[in-house]
Structure formats: C-alpha cells, structure tokens
Coordinates of C-alpha atoms in Angstrom, one line a residue:
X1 CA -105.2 60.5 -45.5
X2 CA -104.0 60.9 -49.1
X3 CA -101.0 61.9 -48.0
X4 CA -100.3 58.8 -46.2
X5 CA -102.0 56.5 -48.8
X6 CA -99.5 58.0 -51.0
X7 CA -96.9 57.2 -49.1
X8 CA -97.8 53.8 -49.2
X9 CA -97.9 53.2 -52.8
X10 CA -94.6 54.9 -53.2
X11 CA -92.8 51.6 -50.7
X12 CA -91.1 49.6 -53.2
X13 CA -90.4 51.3 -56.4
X14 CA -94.2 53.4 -56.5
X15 CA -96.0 50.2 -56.9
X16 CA -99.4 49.7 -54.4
X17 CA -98.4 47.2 -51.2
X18 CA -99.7 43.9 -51.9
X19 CA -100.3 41.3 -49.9
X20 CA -97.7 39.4 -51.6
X21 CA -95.4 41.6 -49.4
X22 CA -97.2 40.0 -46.4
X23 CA -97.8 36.6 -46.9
X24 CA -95.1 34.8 -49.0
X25 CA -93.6 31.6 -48.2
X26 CA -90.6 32.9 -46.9
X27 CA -92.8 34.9 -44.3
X28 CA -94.8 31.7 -43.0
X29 CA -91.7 29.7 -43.0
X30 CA -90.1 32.6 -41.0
X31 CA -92.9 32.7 -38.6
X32 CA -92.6 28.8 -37.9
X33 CA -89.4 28.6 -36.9
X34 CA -89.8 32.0 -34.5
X35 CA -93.0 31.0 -33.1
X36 CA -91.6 27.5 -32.4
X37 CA -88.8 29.4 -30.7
X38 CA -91.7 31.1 -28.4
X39 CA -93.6 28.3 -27.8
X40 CA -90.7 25.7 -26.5
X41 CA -87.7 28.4 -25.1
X42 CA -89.4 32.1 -24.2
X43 CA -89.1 31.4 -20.7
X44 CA -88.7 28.3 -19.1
X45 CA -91.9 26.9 -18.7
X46 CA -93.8 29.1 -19.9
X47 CA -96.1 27.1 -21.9
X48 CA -98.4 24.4 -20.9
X49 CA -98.0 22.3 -23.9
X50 CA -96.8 19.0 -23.3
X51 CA -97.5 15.0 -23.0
X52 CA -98.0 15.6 -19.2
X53 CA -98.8 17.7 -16.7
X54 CA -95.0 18.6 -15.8
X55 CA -93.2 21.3 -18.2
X56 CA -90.2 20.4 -19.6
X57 CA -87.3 20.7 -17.3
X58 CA -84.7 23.5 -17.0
X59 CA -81.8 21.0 -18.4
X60 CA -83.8 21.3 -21.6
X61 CA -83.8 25.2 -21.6
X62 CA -80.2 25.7 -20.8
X63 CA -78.9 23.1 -22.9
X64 CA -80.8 23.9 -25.6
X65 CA -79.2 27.7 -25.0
X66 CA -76.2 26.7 -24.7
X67 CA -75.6 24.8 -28.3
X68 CA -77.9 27.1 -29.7
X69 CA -75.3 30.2 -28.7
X70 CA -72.1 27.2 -29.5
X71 CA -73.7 26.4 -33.3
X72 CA -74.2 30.6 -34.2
X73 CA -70.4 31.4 -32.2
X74 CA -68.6 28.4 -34.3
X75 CA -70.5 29.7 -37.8
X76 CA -69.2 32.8 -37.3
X77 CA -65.7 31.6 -37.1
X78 CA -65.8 29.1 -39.6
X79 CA -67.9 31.1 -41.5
X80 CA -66.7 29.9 -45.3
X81 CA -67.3 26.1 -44.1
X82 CA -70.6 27.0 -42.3
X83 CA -71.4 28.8 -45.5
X84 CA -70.8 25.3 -48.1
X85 CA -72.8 23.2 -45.4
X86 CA -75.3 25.6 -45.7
X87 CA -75.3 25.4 -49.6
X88 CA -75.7 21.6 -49.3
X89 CA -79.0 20.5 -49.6
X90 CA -78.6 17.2 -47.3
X91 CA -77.2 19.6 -44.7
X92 CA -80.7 21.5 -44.6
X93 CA -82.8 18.4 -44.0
X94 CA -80.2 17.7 -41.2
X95 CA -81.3 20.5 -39.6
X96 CA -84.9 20.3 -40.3
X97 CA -85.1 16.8 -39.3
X98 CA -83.3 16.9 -35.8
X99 CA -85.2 19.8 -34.3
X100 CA -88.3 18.2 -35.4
X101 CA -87.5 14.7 -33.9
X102 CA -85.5 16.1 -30.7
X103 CA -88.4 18.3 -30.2
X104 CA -91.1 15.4 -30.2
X105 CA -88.3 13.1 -28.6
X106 CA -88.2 16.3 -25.5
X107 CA -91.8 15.8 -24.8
X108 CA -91.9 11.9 -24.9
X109 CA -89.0 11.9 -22.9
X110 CA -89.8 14.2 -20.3
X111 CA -93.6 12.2 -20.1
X112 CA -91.9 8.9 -19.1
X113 CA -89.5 10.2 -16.6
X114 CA -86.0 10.0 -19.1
X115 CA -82.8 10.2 -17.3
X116 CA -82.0 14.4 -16.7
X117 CA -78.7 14.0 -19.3
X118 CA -81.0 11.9 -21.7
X119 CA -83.5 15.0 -21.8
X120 CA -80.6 17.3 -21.9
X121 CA -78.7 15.7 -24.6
X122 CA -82.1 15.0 -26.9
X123 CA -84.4 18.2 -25.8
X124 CA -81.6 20.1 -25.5
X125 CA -78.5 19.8 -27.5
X126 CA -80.4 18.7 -30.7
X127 CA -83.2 20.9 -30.6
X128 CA -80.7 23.8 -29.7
X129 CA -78.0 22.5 -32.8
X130 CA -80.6 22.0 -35.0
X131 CA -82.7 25.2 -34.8
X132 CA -79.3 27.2 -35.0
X133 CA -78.7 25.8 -38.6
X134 CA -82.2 27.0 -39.1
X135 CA -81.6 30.4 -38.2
X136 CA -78.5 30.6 -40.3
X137 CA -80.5 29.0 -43.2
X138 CA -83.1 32.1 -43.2
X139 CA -80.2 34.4 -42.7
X140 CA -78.8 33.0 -46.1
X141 CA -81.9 33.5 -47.6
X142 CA -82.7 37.6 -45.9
X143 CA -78.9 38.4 -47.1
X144 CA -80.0 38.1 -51.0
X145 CA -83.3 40.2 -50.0
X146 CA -83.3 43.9 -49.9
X147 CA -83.2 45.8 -47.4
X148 CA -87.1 46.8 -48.3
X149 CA -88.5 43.5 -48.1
X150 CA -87.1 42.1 -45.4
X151 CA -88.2 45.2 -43.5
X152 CA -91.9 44.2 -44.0
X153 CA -91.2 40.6 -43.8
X154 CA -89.6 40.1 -40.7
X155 CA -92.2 41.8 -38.2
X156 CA -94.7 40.2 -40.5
X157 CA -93.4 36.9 -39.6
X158 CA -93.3 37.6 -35.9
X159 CA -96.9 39.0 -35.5
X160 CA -97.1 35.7 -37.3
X161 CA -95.4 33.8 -34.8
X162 CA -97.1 35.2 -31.6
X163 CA -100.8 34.4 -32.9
X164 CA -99.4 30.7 -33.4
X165 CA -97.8 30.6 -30.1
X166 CA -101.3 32.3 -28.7
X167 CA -103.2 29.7 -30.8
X168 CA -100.7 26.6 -29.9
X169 CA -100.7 27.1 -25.8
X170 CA -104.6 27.1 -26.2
X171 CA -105.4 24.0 -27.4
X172 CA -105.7 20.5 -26.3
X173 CA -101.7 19.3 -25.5
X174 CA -101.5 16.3 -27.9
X175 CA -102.2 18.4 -30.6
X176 CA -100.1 21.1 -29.5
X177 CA -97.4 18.5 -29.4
X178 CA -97.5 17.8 -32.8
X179 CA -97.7 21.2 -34.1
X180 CA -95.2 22.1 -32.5
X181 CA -93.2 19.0 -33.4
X182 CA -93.7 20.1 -37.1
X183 CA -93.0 23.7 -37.0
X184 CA -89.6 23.0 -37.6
X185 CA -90.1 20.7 -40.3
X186 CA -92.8 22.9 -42.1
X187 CA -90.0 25.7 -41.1
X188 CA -86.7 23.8 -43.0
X189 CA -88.9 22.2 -45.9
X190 CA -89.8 26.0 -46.8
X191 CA -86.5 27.3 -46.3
X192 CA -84.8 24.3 -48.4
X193 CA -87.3 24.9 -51.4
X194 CA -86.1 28.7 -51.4
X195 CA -84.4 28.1 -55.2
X196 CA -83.6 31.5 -55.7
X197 CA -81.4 31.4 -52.9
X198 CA -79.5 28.3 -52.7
X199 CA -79.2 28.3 -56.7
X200 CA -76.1 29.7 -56.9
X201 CA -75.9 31.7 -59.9
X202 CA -78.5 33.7 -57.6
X203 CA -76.1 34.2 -54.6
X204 CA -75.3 37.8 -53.5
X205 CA -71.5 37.7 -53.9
X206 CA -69.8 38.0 -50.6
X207 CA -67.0 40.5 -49.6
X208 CA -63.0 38.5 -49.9
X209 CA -62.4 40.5 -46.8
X210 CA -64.2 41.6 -43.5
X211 CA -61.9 44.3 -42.9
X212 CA -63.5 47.3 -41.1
X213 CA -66.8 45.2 -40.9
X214 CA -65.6 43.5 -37.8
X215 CA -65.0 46.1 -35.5
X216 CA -68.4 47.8 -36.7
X217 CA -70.5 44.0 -36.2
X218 CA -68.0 43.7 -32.7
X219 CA -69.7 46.8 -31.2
X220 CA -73.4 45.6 -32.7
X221 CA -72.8 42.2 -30.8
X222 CA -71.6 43.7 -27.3
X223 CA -74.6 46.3 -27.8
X224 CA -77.3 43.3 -28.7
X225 CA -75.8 41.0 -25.8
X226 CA -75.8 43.9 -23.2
X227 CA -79.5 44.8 -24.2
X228 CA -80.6 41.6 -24.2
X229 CA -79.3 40.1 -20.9
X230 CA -81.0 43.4 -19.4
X231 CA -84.1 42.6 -20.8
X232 CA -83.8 38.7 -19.5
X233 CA -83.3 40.3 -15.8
X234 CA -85.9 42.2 -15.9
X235 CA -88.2 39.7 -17.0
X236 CA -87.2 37.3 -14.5
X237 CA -87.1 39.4 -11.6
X238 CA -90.4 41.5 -13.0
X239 CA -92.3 37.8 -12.5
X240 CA -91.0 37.3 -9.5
X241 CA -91.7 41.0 -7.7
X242 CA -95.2 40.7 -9.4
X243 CA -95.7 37.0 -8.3
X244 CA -96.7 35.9 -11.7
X245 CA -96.4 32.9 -13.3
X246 CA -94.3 32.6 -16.5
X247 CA -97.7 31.4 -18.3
X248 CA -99.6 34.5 -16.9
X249 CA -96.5 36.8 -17.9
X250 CA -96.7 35.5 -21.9
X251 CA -100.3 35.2 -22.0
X252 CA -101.9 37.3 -23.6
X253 CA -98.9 39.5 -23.5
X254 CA -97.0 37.9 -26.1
X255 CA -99.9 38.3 -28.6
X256 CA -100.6 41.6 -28.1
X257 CA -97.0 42.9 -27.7
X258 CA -96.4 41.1 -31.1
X259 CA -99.0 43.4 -32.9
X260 CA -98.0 46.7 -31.1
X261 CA -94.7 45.9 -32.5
X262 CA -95.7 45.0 -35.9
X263 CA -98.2 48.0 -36.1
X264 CA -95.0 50.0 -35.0
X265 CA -92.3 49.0 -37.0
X266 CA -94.6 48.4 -40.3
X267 CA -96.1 51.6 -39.9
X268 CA -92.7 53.7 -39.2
X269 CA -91.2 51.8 -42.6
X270 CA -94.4 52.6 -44.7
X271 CA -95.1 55.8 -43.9
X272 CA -91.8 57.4 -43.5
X273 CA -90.7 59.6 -46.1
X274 CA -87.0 59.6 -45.8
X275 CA -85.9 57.4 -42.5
X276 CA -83.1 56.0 -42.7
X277 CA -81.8 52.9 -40.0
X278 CA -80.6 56.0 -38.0
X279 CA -84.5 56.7 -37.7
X280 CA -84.9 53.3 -37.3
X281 CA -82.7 52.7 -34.3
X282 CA -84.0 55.9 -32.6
X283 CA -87.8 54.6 -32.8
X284 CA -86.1 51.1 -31.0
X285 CA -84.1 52.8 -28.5
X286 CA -87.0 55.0 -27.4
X287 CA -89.3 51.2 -27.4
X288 CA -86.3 49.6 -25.2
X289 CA -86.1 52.6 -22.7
X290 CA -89.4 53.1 -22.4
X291 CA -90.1 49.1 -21.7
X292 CA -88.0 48.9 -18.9
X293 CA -88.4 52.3 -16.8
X294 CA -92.2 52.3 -16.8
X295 CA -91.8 48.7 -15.2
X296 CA -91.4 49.9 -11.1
X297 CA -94.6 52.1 -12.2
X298 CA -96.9 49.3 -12.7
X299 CA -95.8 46.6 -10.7
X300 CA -99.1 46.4 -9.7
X301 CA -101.0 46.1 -12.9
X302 CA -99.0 42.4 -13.7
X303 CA -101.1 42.6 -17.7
X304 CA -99.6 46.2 -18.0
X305 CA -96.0 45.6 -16.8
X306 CA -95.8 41.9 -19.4
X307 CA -96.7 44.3 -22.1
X308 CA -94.6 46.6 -22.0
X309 CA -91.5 44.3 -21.1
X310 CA -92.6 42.1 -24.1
X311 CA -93.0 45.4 -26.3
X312 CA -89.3 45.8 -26.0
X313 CA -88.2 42.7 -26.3
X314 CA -90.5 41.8 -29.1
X315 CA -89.5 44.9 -31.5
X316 CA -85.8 44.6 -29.9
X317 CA -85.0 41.0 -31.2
X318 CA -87.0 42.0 -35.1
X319 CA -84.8 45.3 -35.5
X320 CA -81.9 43.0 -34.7
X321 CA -82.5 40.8 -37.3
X322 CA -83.7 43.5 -40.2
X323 CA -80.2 45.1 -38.8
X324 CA -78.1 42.1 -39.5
X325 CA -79.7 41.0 -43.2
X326 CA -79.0 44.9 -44.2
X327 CA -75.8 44.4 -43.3
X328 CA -74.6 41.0 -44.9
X329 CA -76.8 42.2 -47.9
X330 CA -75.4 45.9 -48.2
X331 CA -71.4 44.9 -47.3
X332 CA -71.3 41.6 -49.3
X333 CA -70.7 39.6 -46.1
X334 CA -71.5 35.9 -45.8
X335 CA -74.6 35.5 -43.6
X336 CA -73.0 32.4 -41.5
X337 CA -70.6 35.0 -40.3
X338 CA -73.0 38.1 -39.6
X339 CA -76.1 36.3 -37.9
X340 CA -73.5 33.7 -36.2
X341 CA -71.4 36.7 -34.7
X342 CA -74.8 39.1 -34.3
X343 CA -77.4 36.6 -33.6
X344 CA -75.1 34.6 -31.3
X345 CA -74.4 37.0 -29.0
X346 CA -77.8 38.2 -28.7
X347 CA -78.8 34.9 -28.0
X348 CA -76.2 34.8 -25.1
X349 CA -77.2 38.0 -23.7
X350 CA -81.2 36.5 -23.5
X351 CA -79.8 32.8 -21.8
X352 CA -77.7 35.0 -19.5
X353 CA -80.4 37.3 -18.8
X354 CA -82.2 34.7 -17.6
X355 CA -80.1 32.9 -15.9
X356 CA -78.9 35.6 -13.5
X357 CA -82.3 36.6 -13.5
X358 CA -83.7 33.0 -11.8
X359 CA -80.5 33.0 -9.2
X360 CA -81.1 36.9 -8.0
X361 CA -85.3 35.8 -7.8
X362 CA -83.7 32.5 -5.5
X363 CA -81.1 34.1 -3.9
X364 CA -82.2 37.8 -2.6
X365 CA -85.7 38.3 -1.4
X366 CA -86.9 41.1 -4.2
X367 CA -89.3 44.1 -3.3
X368 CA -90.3 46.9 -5.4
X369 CA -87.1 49.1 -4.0
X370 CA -85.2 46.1 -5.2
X371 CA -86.7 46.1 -8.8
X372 CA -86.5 50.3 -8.9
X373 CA -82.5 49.6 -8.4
X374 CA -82.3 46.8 -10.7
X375 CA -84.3 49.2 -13.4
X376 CA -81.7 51.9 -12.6
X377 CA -78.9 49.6 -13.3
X378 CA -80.0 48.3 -16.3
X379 CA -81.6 51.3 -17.8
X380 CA -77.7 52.3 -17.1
X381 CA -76.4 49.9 -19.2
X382 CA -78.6 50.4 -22.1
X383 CA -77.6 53.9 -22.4
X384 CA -74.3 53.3 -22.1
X385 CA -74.2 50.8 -24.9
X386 CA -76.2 53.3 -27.0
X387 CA -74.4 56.6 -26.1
X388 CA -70.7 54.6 -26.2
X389 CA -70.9 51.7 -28.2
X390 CA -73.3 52.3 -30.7
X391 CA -74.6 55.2 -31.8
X392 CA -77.2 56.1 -33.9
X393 CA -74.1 57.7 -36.5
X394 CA -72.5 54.6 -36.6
X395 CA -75.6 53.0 -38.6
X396 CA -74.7 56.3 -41.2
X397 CA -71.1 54.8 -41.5
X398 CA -72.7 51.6 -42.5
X399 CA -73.9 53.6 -45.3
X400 CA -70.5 54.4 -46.1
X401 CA -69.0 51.0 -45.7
X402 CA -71.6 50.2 -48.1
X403 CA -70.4 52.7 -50.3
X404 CA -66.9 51.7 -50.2
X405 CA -67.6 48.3 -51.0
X406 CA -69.9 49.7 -54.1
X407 CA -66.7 51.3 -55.1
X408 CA -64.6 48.5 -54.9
X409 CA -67.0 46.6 -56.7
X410 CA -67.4 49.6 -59.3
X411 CA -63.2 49.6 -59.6
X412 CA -63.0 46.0 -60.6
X413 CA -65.8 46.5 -63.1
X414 CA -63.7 49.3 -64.6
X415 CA -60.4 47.5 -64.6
X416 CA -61.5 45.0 -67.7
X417 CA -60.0 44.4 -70.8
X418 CA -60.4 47.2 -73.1
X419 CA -63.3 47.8 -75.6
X420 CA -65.7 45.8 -72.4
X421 CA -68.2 48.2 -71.7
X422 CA -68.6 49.3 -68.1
X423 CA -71.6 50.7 -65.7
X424 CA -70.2 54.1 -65.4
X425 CA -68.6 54.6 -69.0
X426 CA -64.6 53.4 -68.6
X427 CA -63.2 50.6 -71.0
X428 CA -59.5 51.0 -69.1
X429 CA -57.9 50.3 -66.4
X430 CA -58.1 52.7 -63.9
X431 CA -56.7 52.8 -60.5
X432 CA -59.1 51.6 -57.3
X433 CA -61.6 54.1 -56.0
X434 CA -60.8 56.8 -58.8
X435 CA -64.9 56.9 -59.9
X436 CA -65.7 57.8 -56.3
X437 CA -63.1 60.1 -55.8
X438 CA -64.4 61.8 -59.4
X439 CA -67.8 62.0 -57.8
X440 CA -66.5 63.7 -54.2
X441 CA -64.9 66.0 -56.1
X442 CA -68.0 67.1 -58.0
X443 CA -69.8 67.2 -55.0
X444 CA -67.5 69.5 -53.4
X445 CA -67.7 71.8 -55.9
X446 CA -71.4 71.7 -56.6
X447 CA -71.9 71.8 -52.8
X448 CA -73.9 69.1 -52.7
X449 CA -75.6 68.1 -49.6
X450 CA -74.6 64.7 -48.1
X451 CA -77.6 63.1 -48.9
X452 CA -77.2 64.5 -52.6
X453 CA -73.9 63.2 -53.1
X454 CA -75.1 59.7 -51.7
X455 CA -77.5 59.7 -54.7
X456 CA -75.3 61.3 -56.5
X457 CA -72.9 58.4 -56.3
X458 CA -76.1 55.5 -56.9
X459 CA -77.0 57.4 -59.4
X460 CA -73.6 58.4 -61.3
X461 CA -73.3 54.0 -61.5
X462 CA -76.4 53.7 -63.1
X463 CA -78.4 52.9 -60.2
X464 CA -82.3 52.8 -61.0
X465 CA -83.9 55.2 -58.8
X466 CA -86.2 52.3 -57.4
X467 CA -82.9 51.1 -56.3
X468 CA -82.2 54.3 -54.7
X469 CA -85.0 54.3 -52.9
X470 CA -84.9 50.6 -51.9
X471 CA -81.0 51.2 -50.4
X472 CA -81.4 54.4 -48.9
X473 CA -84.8 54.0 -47.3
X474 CA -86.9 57.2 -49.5
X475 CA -89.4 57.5 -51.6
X476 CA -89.2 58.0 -55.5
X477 CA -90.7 61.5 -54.7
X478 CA -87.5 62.1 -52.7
X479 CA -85.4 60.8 -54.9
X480 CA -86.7 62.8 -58.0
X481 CA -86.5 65.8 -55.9
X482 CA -82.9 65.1 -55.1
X483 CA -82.0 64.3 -59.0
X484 CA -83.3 67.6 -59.3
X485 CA -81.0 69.7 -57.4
X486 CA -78.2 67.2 -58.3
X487 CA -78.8 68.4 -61.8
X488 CA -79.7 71.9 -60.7
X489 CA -76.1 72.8 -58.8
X490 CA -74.0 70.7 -61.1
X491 CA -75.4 73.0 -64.2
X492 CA -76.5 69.6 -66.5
X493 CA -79.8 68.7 -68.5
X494 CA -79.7 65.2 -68.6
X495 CA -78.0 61.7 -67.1
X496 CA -75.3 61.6 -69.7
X497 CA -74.5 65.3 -69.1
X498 CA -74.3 64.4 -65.5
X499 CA -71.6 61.3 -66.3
X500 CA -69.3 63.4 -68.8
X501 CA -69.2 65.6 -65.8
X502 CA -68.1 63.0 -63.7
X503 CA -65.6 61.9 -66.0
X504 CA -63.9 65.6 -66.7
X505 CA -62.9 64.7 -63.1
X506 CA -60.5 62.4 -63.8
X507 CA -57.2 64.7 -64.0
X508 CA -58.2 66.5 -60.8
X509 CA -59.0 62.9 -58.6
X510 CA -55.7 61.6 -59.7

C-alpha cells in the first residue's frame, strides 16, 4: 500500500494528487460537451428525453453525423484558417450559441411535427456544425496541456459525462430538455473563458511543416476509423441479436462502463512507474479485443454484453483523444489539423458503424451464428489495423518525432546572434541538428541505454526533471535513477560536467 501511495504522490512533478487535478473548469466544461454528445447522438434514439413521446428522428442523427465528420475533415485541410477562427472570440460564441439553439430548436421541432428537411437542416446540420467547432475549441485548449494532465482530465471528464447522461435520461423530459439545451452553452462559455489558452502570448508554437507527421496521423486515422466502425456494428447488430432496446443497451451500461474505464485508465496512469503510450495502447488494445470477442459468449445476459461493448468503446474514444492532444502538444502541430484529421475520421468510422449496422439488422435476419461471424470479421479487422497499421513501436517513433522537432527547436535557439545566451551553452551559429548528433555520439560511447539517451537528450537541454517525467511518462524516482547511470557511464560529477562533455563532441558530430 505505501508503495502505491507513493506512486501517487510522485504523478506530476512529486507533488500529492489534488483534486484540482480532478475537478477544474476545463474538466466540467469537457464533460458538458461529451455528455451532451451521449445524451442527443450515442445511438439513435437512445434516450427518452424529449418534448414528446416520439424520439427524435433518424434525419437528425445522420445529419447531424454527417456535418459533424464535414466541419472536423475541412479543419483539417484548412487547418491555418480553422486555426484564426478558432482564435477569434466571436467565432466561439458562434459555436456555442448554435448547438444550444439547434438543439432546443430539434426538440420543439420534432414535438410539432416540422417538415423531415426542417429537422434535418436545424437538429442536424447545426447541432452537428456547431458541436464540431466545440470539439476543436477543447482540442485548442488539450494541445497547450501536457501530456500529464490531460491524461487525468480527459477520463475524468467522461466518468463525468456518463453520470450526467445517467442523471439527464432520468428525469422529468422538460427539464431534461433544457439541460441538455444548455450543455453546450455551459460547454463553449467555459471553453471561451480559457485565457491561458486563447491569449496568445500563451499559445504552444506550432510546427511550419507537417512533414513526417502526416503519414504517422494518416495511419492513426485509418486505425481509429476501422476500430470504430467495428465497434458501431457490433453495437447495432449486438441490440438487435439480443432484442434490446437502444434505451435498455445504454442504461445503466453507459454509467457503469464510464467508471470501469475511468478506474482503468486513471489507475494504469497513476500507478505506473515507467509506462509509456506504448503501455498505454497495449492496456486499450487488450480493452477493445476483449469487448468484442466475449460478445457471442453472453448474448444471453443483454446487461453483461452492453457492458462490455460500452467498456471498449468508452476507453477506446478517451485514449483517442489523450492520443491526439499528446501529439499536437509534443510535435508542435496546430490542433485544427490533428483533432480534425484524427477526430474526423473516428467520427466517420462510429456514423458508419452504425449505419451498416441498422441496414445488416433490416436487411438479414441475425442469429447468434450470424453475430459469432460478424465478431470473427471484425475482431479480424482490429488486429489487422493493430498488427499492420499501427503498432504499438510506432507510438515509440512519436517519441522520436518529438525529439526531432526538440532538435529543430534547440538548432534555431543556437543559431542567434553571438554573445545571446542559449539552453544548451552555444552563442554561434551552428549547423541544424549538431547538439543531437553531439549527444548520440556520447551515448554510443557511454553505451547508454535507449531510455538513457532519451533523458540524456531532455536533460543535456536543460530540461527540469519534472519535465522529464511529465514528457516521458516516469516518475522522479526513475528519472533520478537514470541521471545516475547517465552520470555513472559517462565518468562526470555534476550537470555542467555532463554538458562540457557534450560539447567536446563537437569535432567528432561534424
């Protein structure tokens, strides 16, 4: 037990968790906008809110889908533009506004009988436009975040937003109207007040270029999308085997699969000593496989099966998103053009899903044979994306993208004017990527280990080592131990030791 209490204390630099860490107002506006998500688009018709007893229709759904995926796709291509809107205050309460109003305008709609293109154009394209800009408004704000806090945040905020969307389908419909009508507005008015973001003398400076970041986010989008549109099948054609209702499926298995996940995820970044997201993606992958080939086996038990398919989808959707605001924060990349490009296609890959998921249901008469084959196929394609398209060593060469850009970063510093003084201890000129190359060669001769020579290079740019621990996922204990043996094998007593060693590598790098 004091093992894992001290653990605990060492997250974040050694300090004790707080609850600050748990309930800030990024959190809460975080979990407003997701459990609004839940309550009006996780499965159509899923909910019983509303100003009458009919849901809302599918129209809404896959229109709302639809320019949902379209607002994320186009960000992501006119990233820099998306990007300035996004900086624009006026732009914000845009958002906030229409998915507030098209949201309440769905429901009044929909009680007096509106026109089908009426509801789709108000309900759906608004709501789906609007709560897009949203999305790319927090990923603004989880890009200047490290890695460490939005890796608490994030499942905080969706354990969050599943006891609202438990709490919200329980109550009487007019007031579940309005909450819901003002999630989105509670949602943007938090994320517009976020100063320390959209100041921009605060902004994390993004990369020039998104060379060899777009191959790397190409194979994250295809692997998300595939995943996801699995996971929409077999929810649709799980409820339809099973014969039960979309409101039986969610409830109470949203709820509880939101705190499995959050118990899961929290736990596996607190306690772990030196995970990385290599650690990470291996606990998901495990999550995902698991979700989907236990589902044949209790077919039967209909509160068993939600769970476990909700489990997966749940802690699927959060790793996502910690994945994505670790990468536009670690590679410098503008968040319009990471969370459009990642979060857009995973958000096609869930409409899909669920589409092809209704018209099998409709169109083949499903048994439990039929669900083992469709489990076979999918499970398939899951591996496939995880054994070919990305695999777990491709989240270590995002460490070494981020290292390369750190380098770049570290060249420019050196090439100032003479007599300014630099992080690593050069006033010239020097030629690009000469520091790193000084440190590799060190660590060559030292035989330093590769995760020595990562710390090494932190560490050698006068990192702090609560920012080593924060950007390579350890604890201070760890990285003490490693300074250690850095200083051990290289034969030096001290930092500034360590750096003239570094810089007696000079004539050999070049």
């Amino acid at each position: 037990m004091r093992g894992i209490l001290a653990r605990i204390s060492e997250y974040q630099g050694g300090d004790s968790v707080s609850l600050s860490m748990f309930l800030n107002m990024r959190v809460w506006g975080f979990a407003f906008q997701r459990a609004w998500v839940y309550v009006m688009f996780v499965g159509m018709g899923a909910n019983s809110v509303g100003l009458s007893p009919s849901p809302l229709p599918p129209a809404v759904y896959q229109w709302s889908s639809l320019a949902l995926c379209t607002t994320l796709l186009l960000a992501a291509v006119a990233y820099r533009r998306m990007e300035q809107a996004l900086y624009d205050r006026r732009v914000r309460w845009f958002a906030t506004i229409l998915t507030s109003a098209c949201t309440l305008g769905a429901f009044v709609l929909t009680a007096i009988d509106a026109p089908v293109w009426l509801l789709a154009l108000v309900g759906g394209v608004g709501t789906g436009a609007g709560s897009g800009l949203l999305d790319l408004g927090y990923g603004e704000i989880y890009r200047n975040r490290p890695p460490s806090e939005v890796g608490i945040e994030i499942p905080t905020a969706a354990l969050f937003a599943g006891i609202l969307y438990a709490v919200i389908s329980n109550i009487p419909s007019v007031a579940a109207v309005a909450i819901v009508s003002l999630l989105p507005l509670a949602s943007g008015l938090i994320m517009t007040l976020q100063q320390h973001t959209w100041a921009t003398a605060h902004v994390v400076k993004a990369s020039t270029s998104l060379e060899g970041a777009v191959g790397f986010l190409l194979r994250i989008g295809l692997c998300t999308c595939v995943i996801s549109l699995a996971d929409g099948i077999m929810r649709q054609t799980f409820m339809t085997v099973a014969s039960v209702s979309p409101h039986q499926f969610y409830h109470p298995g949203m709820l509880v699969s939101s705190i499995v996940m959050a118990v899961l995820l929290i736990g596996f970044l607190l306690l772990r000593r030196e995970g990385t997201f290599r650690d990470l993606y291996k606990l998901i992958t495990f999550i995902i496989a698991a979700s989907i080939v236990l589902t044949p086996v209790f077919v039967e038990s209909a509160a068993w099966d939600s769970l476990l398919v909700l489990v997966g989808y749940n802690t699927f959707n959060v790793f996502v998103w910690i994945l994505l605001a670790n990468i536009a924060y670690s590679l410098r990349l503008p968040a319009t053009f990471v969370f459009g490009f990642g979060w857009g296609l995973l958000t096609v890959g869930n409409t899909m899903g669920h589409i092809i998921g209704s018209a099998m249901s409709s169109a083949v008469e499903l048994s439990s044979l039929t669900l083992s084959l469709i489990t076979a196929l999918t499970t398939l394609a899951i591996f496939a994306m995880l054994v070919f398209v990305l695999k777990d060593d491709d989240l270590v060469d995002l460490k070494k993208m981020q290292f390369t850009v750190e380098a770049s970063e570290e060249s420019e510093s050196e090439a100032t004017p003479a007599g300014e003084s630099t992080g690593d201890g050069d006033a010239d000129g020097i030629r690009p990527g000469s520091f790193r190359d000084r440190c590799m060669t060190l660590a060559s001769e030292a035989g330093l280990t590769p995760r020595e020579t990562e710390i090494l290079l932190l560490f050698a740019r006068g990192r702090s080592s609560t920012y080593i621990q924060e950007e390579l996922f350890i604890s201070r204990g760890t990285v003490t131990t490693h300074l250690q043996h850095i200083y051990r094998k290289t034969g030096v007593h001290s930092k500034q030791e360590l750096l003239d060693l570094v810089e007696s590598k000079r004539d050999g790098a070049a």
